Coordinates of C-alpha atoms in Angstrom, one line a residue:
X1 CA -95.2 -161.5 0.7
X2 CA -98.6 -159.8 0.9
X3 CA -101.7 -162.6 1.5
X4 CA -100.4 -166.4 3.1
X5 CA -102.8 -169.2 3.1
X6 CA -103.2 -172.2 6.3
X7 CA -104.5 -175.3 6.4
X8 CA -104.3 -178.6 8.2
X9 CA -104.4 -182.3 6.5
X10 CA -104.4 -185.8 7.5
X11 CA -105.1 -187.2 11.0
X12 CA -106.3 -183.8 13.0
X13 CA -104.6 -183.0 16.6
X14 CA -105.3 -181.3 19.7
X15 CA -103.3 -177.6 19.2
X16 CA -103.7 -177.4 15.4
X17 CA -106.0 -174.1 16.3
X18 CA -103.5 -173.0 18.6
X19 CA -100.8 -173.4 16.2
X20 CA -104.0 -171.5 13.1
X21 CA -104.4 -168.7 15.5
X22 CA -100.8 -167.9 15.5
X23 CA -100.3 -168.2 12.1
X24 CA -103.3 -165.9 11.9
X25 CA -101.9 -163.1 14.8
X26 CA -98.4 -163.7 13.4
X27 CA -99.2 -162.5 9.7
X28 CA -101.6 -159.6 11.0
X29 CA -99.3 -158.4 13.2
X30 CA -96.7 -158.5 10.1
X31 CA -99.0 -156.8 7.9
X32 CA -99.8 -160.0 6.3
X33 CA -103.2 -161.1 4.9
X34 CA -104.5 -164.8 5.5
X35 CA -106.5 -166.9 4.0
X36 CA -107.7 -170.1 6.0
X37 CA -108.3 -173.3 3.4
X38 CA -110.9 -175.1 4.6
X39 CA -110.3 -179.0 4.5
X40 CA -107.0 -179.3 3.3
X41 CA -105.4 -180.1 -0.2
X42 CA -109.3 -180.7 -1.4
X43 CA -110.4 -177.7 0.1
X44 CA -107.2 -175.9 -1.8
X45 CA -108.6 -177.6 -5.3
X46 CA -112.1 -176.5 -4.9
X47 CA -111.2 -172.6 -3.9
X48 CA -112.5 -173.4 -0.1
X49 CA -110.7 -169.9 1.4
X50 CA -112.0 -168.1 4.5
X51 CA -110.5 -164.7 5.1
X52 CA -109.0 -165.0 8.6
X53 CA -108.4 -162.3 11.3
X54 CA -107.4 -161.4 14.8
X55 CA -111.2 -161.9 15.6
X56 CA -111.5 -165.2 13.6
X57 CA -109.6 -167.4 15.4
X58 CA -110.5 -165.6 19.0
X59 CA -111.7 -168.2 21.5
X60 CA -110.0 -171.1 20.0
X61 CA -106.8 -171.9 21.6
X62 CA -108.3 -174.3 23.9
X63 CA -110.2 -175.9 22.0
X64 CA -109.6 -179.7 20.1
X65 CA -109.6 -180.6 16.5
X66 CA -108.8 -178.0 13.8
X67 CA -111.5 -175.4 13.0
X68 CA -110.4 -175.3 8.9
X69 CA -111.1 -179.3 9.2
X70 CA -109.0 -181.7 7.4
X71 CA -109.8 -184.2 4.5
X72 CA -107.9 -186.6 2.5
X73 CA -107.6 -185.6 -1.2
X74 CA -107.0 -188.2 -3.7
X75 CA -106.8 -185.7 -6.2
X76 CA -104.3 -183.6 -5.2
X77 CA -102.3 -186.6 -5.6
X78 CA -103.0 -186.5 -9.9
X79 CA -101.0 -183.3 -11.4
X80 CA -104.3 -182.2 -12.9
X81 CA -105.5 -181.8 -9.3
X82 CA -102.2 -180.4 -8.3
X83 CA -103.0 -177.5 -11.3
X84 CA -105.9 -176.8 -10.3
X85 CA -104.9 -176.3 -6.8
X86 CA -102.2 -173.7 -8.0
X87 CA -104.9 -172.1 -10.5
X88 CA -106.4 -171.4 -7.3
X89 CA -104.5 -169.8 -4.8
X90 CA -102.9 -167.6 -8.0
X91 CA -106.3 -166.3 -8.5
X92 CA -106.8 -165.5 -5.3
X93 CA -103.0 -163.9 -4.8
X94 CA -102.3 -166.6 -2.2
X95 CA -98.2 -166.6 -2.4
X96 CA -97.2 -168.7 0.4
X97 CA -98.1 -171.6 2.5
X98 CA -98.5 -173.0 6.1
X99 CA -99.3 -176.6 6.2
X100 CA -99.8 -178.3 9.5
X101 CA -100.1 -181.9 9.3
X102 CA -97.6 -184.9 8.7
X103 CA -95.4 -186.7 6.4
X104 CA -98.8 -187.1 3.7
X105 CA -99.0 -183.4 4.1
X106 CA -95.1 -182.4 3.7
X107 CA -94.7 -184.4 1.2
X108 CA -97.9 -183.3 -1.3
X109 CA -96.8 -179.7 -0.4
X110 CA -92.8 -180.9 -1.5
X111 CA -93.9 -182.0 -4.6
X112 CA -96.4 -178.8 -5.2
X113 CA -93.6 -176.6 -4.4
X114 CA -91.0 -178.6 -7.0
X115 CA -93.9 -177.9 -9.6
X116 CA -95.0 -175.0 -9.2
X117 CA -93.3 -172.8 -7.1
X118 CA -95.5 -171.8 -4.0
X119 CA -93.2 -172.0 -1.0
X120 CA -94.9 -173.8 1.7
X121 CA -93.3 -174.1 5.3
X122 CA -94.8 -177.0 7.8
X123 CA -95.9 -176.9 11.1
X124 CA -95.4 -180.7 12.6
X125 CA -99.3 -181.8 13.6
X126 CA -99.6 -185.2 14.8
X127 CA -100.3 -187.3 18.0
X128 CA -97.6 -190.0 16.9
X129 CA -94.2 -187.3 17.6
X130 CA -92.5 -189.4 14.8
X131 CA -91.5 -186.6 12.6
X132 CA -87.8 -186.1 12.2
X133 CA -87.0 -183.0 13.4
X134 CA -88.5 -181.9 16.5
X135 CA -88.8 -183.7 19.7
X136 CA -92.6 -182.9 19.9
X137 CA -95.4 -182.8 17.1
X138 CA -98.5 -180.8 18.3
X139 CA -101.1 -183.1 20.0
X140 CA -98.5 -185.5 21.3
X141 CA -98.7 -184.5 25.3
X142 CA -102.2 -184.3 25.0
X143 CA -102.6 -188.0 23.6
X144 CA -100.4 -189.8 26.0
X145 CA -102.6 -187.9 28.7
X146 CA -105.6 -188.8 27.4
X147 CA -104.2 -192.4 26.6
X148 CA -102.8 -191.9 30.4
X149 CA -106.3 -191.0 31.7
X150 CA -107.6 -194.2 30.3
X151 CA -105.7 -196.8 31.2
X152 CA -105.3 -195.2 35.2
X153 CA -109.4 -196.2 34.9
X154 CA -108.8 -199.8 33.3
X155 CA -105.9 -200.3 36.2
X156 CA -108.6 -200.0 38.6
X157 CA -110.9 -202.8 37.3
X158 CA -107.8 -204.9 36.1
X159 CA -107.2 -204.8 39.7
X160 CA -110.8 -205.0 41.3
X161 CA -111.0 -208.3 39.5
X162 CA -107.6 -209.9 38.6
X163 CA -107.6 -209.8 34.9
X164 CA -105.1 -209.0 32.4
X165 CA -106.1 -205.9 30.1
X166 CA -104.2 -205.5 26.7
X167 CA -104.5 -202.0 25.7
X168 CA -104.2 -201.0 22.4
X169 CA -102.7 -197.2 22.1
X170 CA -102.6 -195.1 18.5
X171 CA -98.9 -195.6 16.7
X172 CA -99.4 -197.0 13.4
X173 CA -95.9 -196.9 12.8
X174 CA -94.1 -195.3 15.9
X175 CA -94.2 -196.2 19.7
X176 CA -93.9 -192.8 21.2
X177 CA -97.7 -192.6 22.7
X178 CA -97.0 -196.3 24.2
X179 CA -93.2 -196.2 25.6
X180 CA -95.0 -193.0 28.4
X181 CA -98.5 -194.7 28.6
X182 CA -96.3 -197.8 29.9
X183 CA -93.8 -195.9 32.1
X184 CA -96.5 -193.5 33.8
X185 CA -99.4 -196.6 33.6
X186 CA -97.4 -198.8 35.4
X187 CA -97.7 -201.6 32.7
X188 CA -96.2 -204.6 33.1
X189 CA -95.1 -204.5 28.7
X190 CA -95.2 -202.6 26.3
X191 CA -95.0 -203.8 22.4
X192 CA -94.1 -200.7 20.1
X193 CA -93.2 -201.5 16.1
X194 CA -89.2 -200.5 16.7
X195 CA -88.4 -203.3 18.8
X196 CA -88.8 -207.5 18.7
X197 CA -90.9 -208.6 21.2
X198 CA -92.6 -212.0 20.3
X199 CA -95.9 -213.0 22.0
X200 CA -94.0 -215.7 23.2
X201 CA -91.7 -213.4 25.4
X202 CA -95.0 -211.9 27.0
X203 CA -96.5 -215.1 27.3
X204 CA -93.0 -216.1 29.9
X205 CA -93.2 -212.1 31.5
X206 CA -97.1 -212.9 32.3
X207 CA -96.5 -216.2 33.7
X208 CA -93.3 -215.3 36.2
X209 CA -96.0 -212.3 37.1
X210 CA -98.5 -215.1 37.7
X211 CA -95.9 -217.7 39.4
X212 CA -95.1 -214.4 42.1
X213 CA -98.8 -214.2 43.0
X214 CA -99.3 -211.3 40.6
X215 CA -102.9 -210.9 39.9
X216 CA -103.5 -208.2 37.3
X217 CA -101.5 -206.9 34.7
X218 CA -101.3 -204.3 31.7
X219 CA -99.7 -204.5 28.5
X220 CA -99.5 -201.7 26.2
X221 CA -99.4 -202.5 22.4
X222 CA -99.0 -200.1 19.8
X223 CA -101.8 -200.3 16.7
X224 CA -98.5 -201.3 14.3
X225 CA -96.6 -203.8 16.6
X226 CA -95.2 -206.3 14.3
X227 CA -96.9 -209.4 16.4
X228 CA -100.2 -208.1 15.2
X229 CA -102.9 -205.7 17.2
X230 CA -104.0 -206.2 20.9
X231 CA -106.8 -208.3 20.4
X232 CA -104.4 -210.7 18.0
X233 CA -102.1 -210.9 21.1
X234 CA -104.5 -211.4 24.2
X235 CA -106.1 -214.5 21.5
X236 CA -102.7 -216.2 21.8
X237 CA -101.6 -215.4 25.3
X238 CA -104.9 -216.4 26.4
X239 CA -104.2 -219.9 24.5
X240 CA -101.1 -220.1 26.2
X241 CA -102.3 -219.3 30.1
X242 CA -105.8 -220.3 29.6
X243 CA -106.2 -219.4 33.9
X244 CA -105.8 -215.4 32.7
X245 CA -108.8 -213.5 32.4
X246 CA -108.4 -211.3 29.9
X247 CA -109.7 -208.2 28.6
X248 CA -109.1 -205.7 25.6
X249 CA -109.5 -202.6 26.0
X250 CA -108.9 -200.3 22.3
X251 CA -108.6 -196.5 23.2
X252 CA -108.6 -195.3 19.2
X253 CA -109.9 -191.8 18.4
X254 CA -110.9 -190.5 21.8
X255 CA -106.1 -189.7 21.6
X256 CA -107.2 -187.1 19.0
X257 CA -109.8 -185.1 20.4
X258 CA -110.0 -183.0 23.9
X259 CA -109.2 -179.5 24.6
X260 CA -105.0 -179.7 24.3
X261 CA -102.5 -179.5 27.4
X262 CA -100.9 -176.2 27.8
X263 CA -97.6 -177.8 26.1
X264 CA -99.4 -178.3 23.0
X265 CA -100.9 -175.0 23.3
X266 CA -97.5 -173.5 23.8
X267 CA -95.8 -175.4 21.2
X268 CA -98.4 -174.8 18.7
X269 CA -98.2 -171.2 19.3
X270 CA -94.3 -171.1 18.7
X271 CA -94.4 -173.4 16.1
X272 CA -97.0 -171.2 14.2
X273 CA -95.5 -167.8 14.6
X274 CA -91.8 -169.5 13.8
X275 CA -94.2 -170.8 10.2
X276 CA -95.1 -167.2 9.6
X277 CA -92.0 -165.7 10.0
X278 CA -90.0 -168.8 7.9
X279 CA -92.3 -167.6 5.0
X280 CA -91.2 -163.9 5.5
X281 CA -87.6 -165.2 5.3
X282 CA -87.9 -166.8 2.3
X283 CA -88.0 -170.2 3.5
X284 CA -89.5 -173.3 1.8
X285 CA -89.9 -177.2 1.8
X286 CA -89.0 -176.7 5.4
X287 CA -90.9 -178.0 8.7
X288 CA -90.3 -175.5 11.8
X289 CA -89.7 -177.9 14.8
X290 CA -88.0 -177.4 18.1
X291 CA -85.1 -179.6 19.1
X292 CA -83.2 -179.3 22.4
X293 CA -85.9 -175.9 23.5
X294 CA -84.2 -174.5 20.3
X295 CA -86.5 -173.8 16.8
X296 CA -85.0 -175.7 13.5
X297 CA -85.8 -175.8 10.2
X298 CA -86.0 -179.0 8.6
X299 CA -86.3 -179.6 5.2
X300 CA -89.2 -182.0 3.9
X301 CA -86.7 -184.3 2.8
X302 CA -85.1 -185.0 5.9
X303 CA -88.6 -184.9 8.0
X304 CA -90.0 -187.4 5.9
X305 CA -87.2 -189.6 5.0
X306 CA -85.1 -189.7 8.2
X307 CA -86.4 -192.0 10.7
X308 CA -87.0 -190.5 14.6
X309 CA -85.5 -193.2 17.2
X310 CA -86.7 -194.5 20.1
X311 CA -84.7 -194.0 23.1
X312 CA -83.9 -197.5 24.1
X313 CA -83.5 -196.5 27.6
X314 CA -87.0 -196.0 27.5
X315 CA -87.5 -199.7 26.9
X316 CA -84.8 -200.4 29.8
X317 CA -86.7 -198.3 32.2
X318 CA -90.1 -200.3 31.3
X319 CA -88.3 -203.6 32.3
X320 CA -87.0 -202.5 35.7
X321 CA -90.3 -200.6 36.7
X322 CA -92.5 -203.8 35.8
X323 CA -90.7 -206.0 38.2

């Protein structure tokens, strides 16, 4: 394999240029020519390639966000975008693939691979860590700390003034940024999609808080709880203990952005060399991830089908520290 392209899709997270860069130093110090696709499967439509070097992707490992920028590509998803994609990286000798994203991105490169035969191998880049096949997706640790960094400031004023903040943390589908922003926030609940917990339960938790002379409280909702978003639940609990000030507090897109920890910038770094050198191998329709400090391969099948539990202990540990 003589010239690799890399590009990053979907939602963008902090230590997708740590994980470019080594993709970048890992094929140059291979012999390995790389082409950087700027914004994803659209940019990979259009022809959107940057020659990369050692020099391009110097001074970037700290920094947030994903200089090749990301976009969402409707066409990609038609097979007349999808040829037009592979019309391109032919005619520019581009023979393999690194894809950094999610299950959106593993699955378009999947189905680009099954049709037309350009190996692709993905690098897991999301803040949610609910990819099946590594215990951490790059941007995860930075999120939580971010998240983390937040509420430690609304535990200040929930406290100054005795109110009741609902936070609402990113997790459209998964509660791994909540479970730790609970544990090392000191919340009272958390409500993550994986598990039942009705408003009413909160409600009863809130009001035996209230009954011990509790004052101020914090409860942690995912963005995909079942039971609706935090401002849906602090309407209803608010209907129930009317005496509760309360206060919502949404965090959003400030989790995605911010120069990443140094575990993301490790783990992007290992995670993009171990993409590089899966290529070389002749590996495809495969995520590199790293499971018990060891590097797997998973295919895209299993990463986007397979579903990445919760440890319920987790939940336990929330419970007992809340009392």
């Amino acid at each position: 394999m003589k010239r690799i392209g890399v590009f990053t899709s979907g939602g963008d997270s902090p230590g997708m240029n740590a994980a470019i860069r080594a993709v970048v130093r890992t094929a140059t110090y291979h012999g390995i020519e790389v082409y950087g696709i700027m914004r994803g499967y659209s940019g990979m439509i259009k022809g959107e390639f940057v020659r990369l070097d050692s020099a391009s992707v110097s001074n970037t490992v700290q920094k947030g966000g994903t200089i090749l920028k990301s976009a969402r590509s409707q066409k990609f998803m038609t097979k007349e975008g999808r040829q037009q994609a592979f019309d391109q990286l032919v005619n520019n000798g581009i023979e393999g693939l690194v894809a950094i994203g999610g299950n959106g991105t593993f699955t378009g490169a999947m189905i680009f691979e099954e049709e037309f035969g350009i190996p692709t191998v993905g690098a897991p880049g999301t803040i949610d860590n609910d990819l099946y096949g590594t215990d951490y997706t790059i941007g995860y640790d930075t999120a939580v700390n971010t998240a983390l960094d937040c509420i430690d400031k609304i535990r200040d004023t929930a406290d100054s003034h005795d109110r009741c903040f609902f936070v609402e943390v990113m997790g459209r589908d998964s509660g791994y940024i909540a479970i730790p922003c609970a544990i090392g926030g000191g919340a009272e609940i958390v409500m993550i999609p994986e598990t039942q917990m009705s408003v009413d339960v909160v409600i009863d938790t809130l009001q035996s808080g209230w009954q011990r002379s509790k004052t101020s409280f914090i409860v942690i909702v995912a963005e995909g709880d079942e039971e609706g978003n935090a401002t849906s639940v602090a309407s209803r609990v608010k209907e129930a203990i009317p005496q509760l000030d309360t206060r919502v507090t949404v965090i959003g897109h400030i989790q995605r952005g911010g120069s990443p920890t140094a575990a993301d910038r490790l783990l992007g770094s290992q995670i993009g060399i171990a993409a590089v050198e899966g290529l070389m191998n002749g590996m495809r329709n495969v995520m590199a991830g790293i499971v018990d400090k060891k590097l797997v391969y998973t295919p895209f099948t299993d990463t986007i089908n397979k579903k990445k539990l919760i440890n319920q202990s987790f939940m336990r540990m929330v419970e007992i520290l809340s009392v």
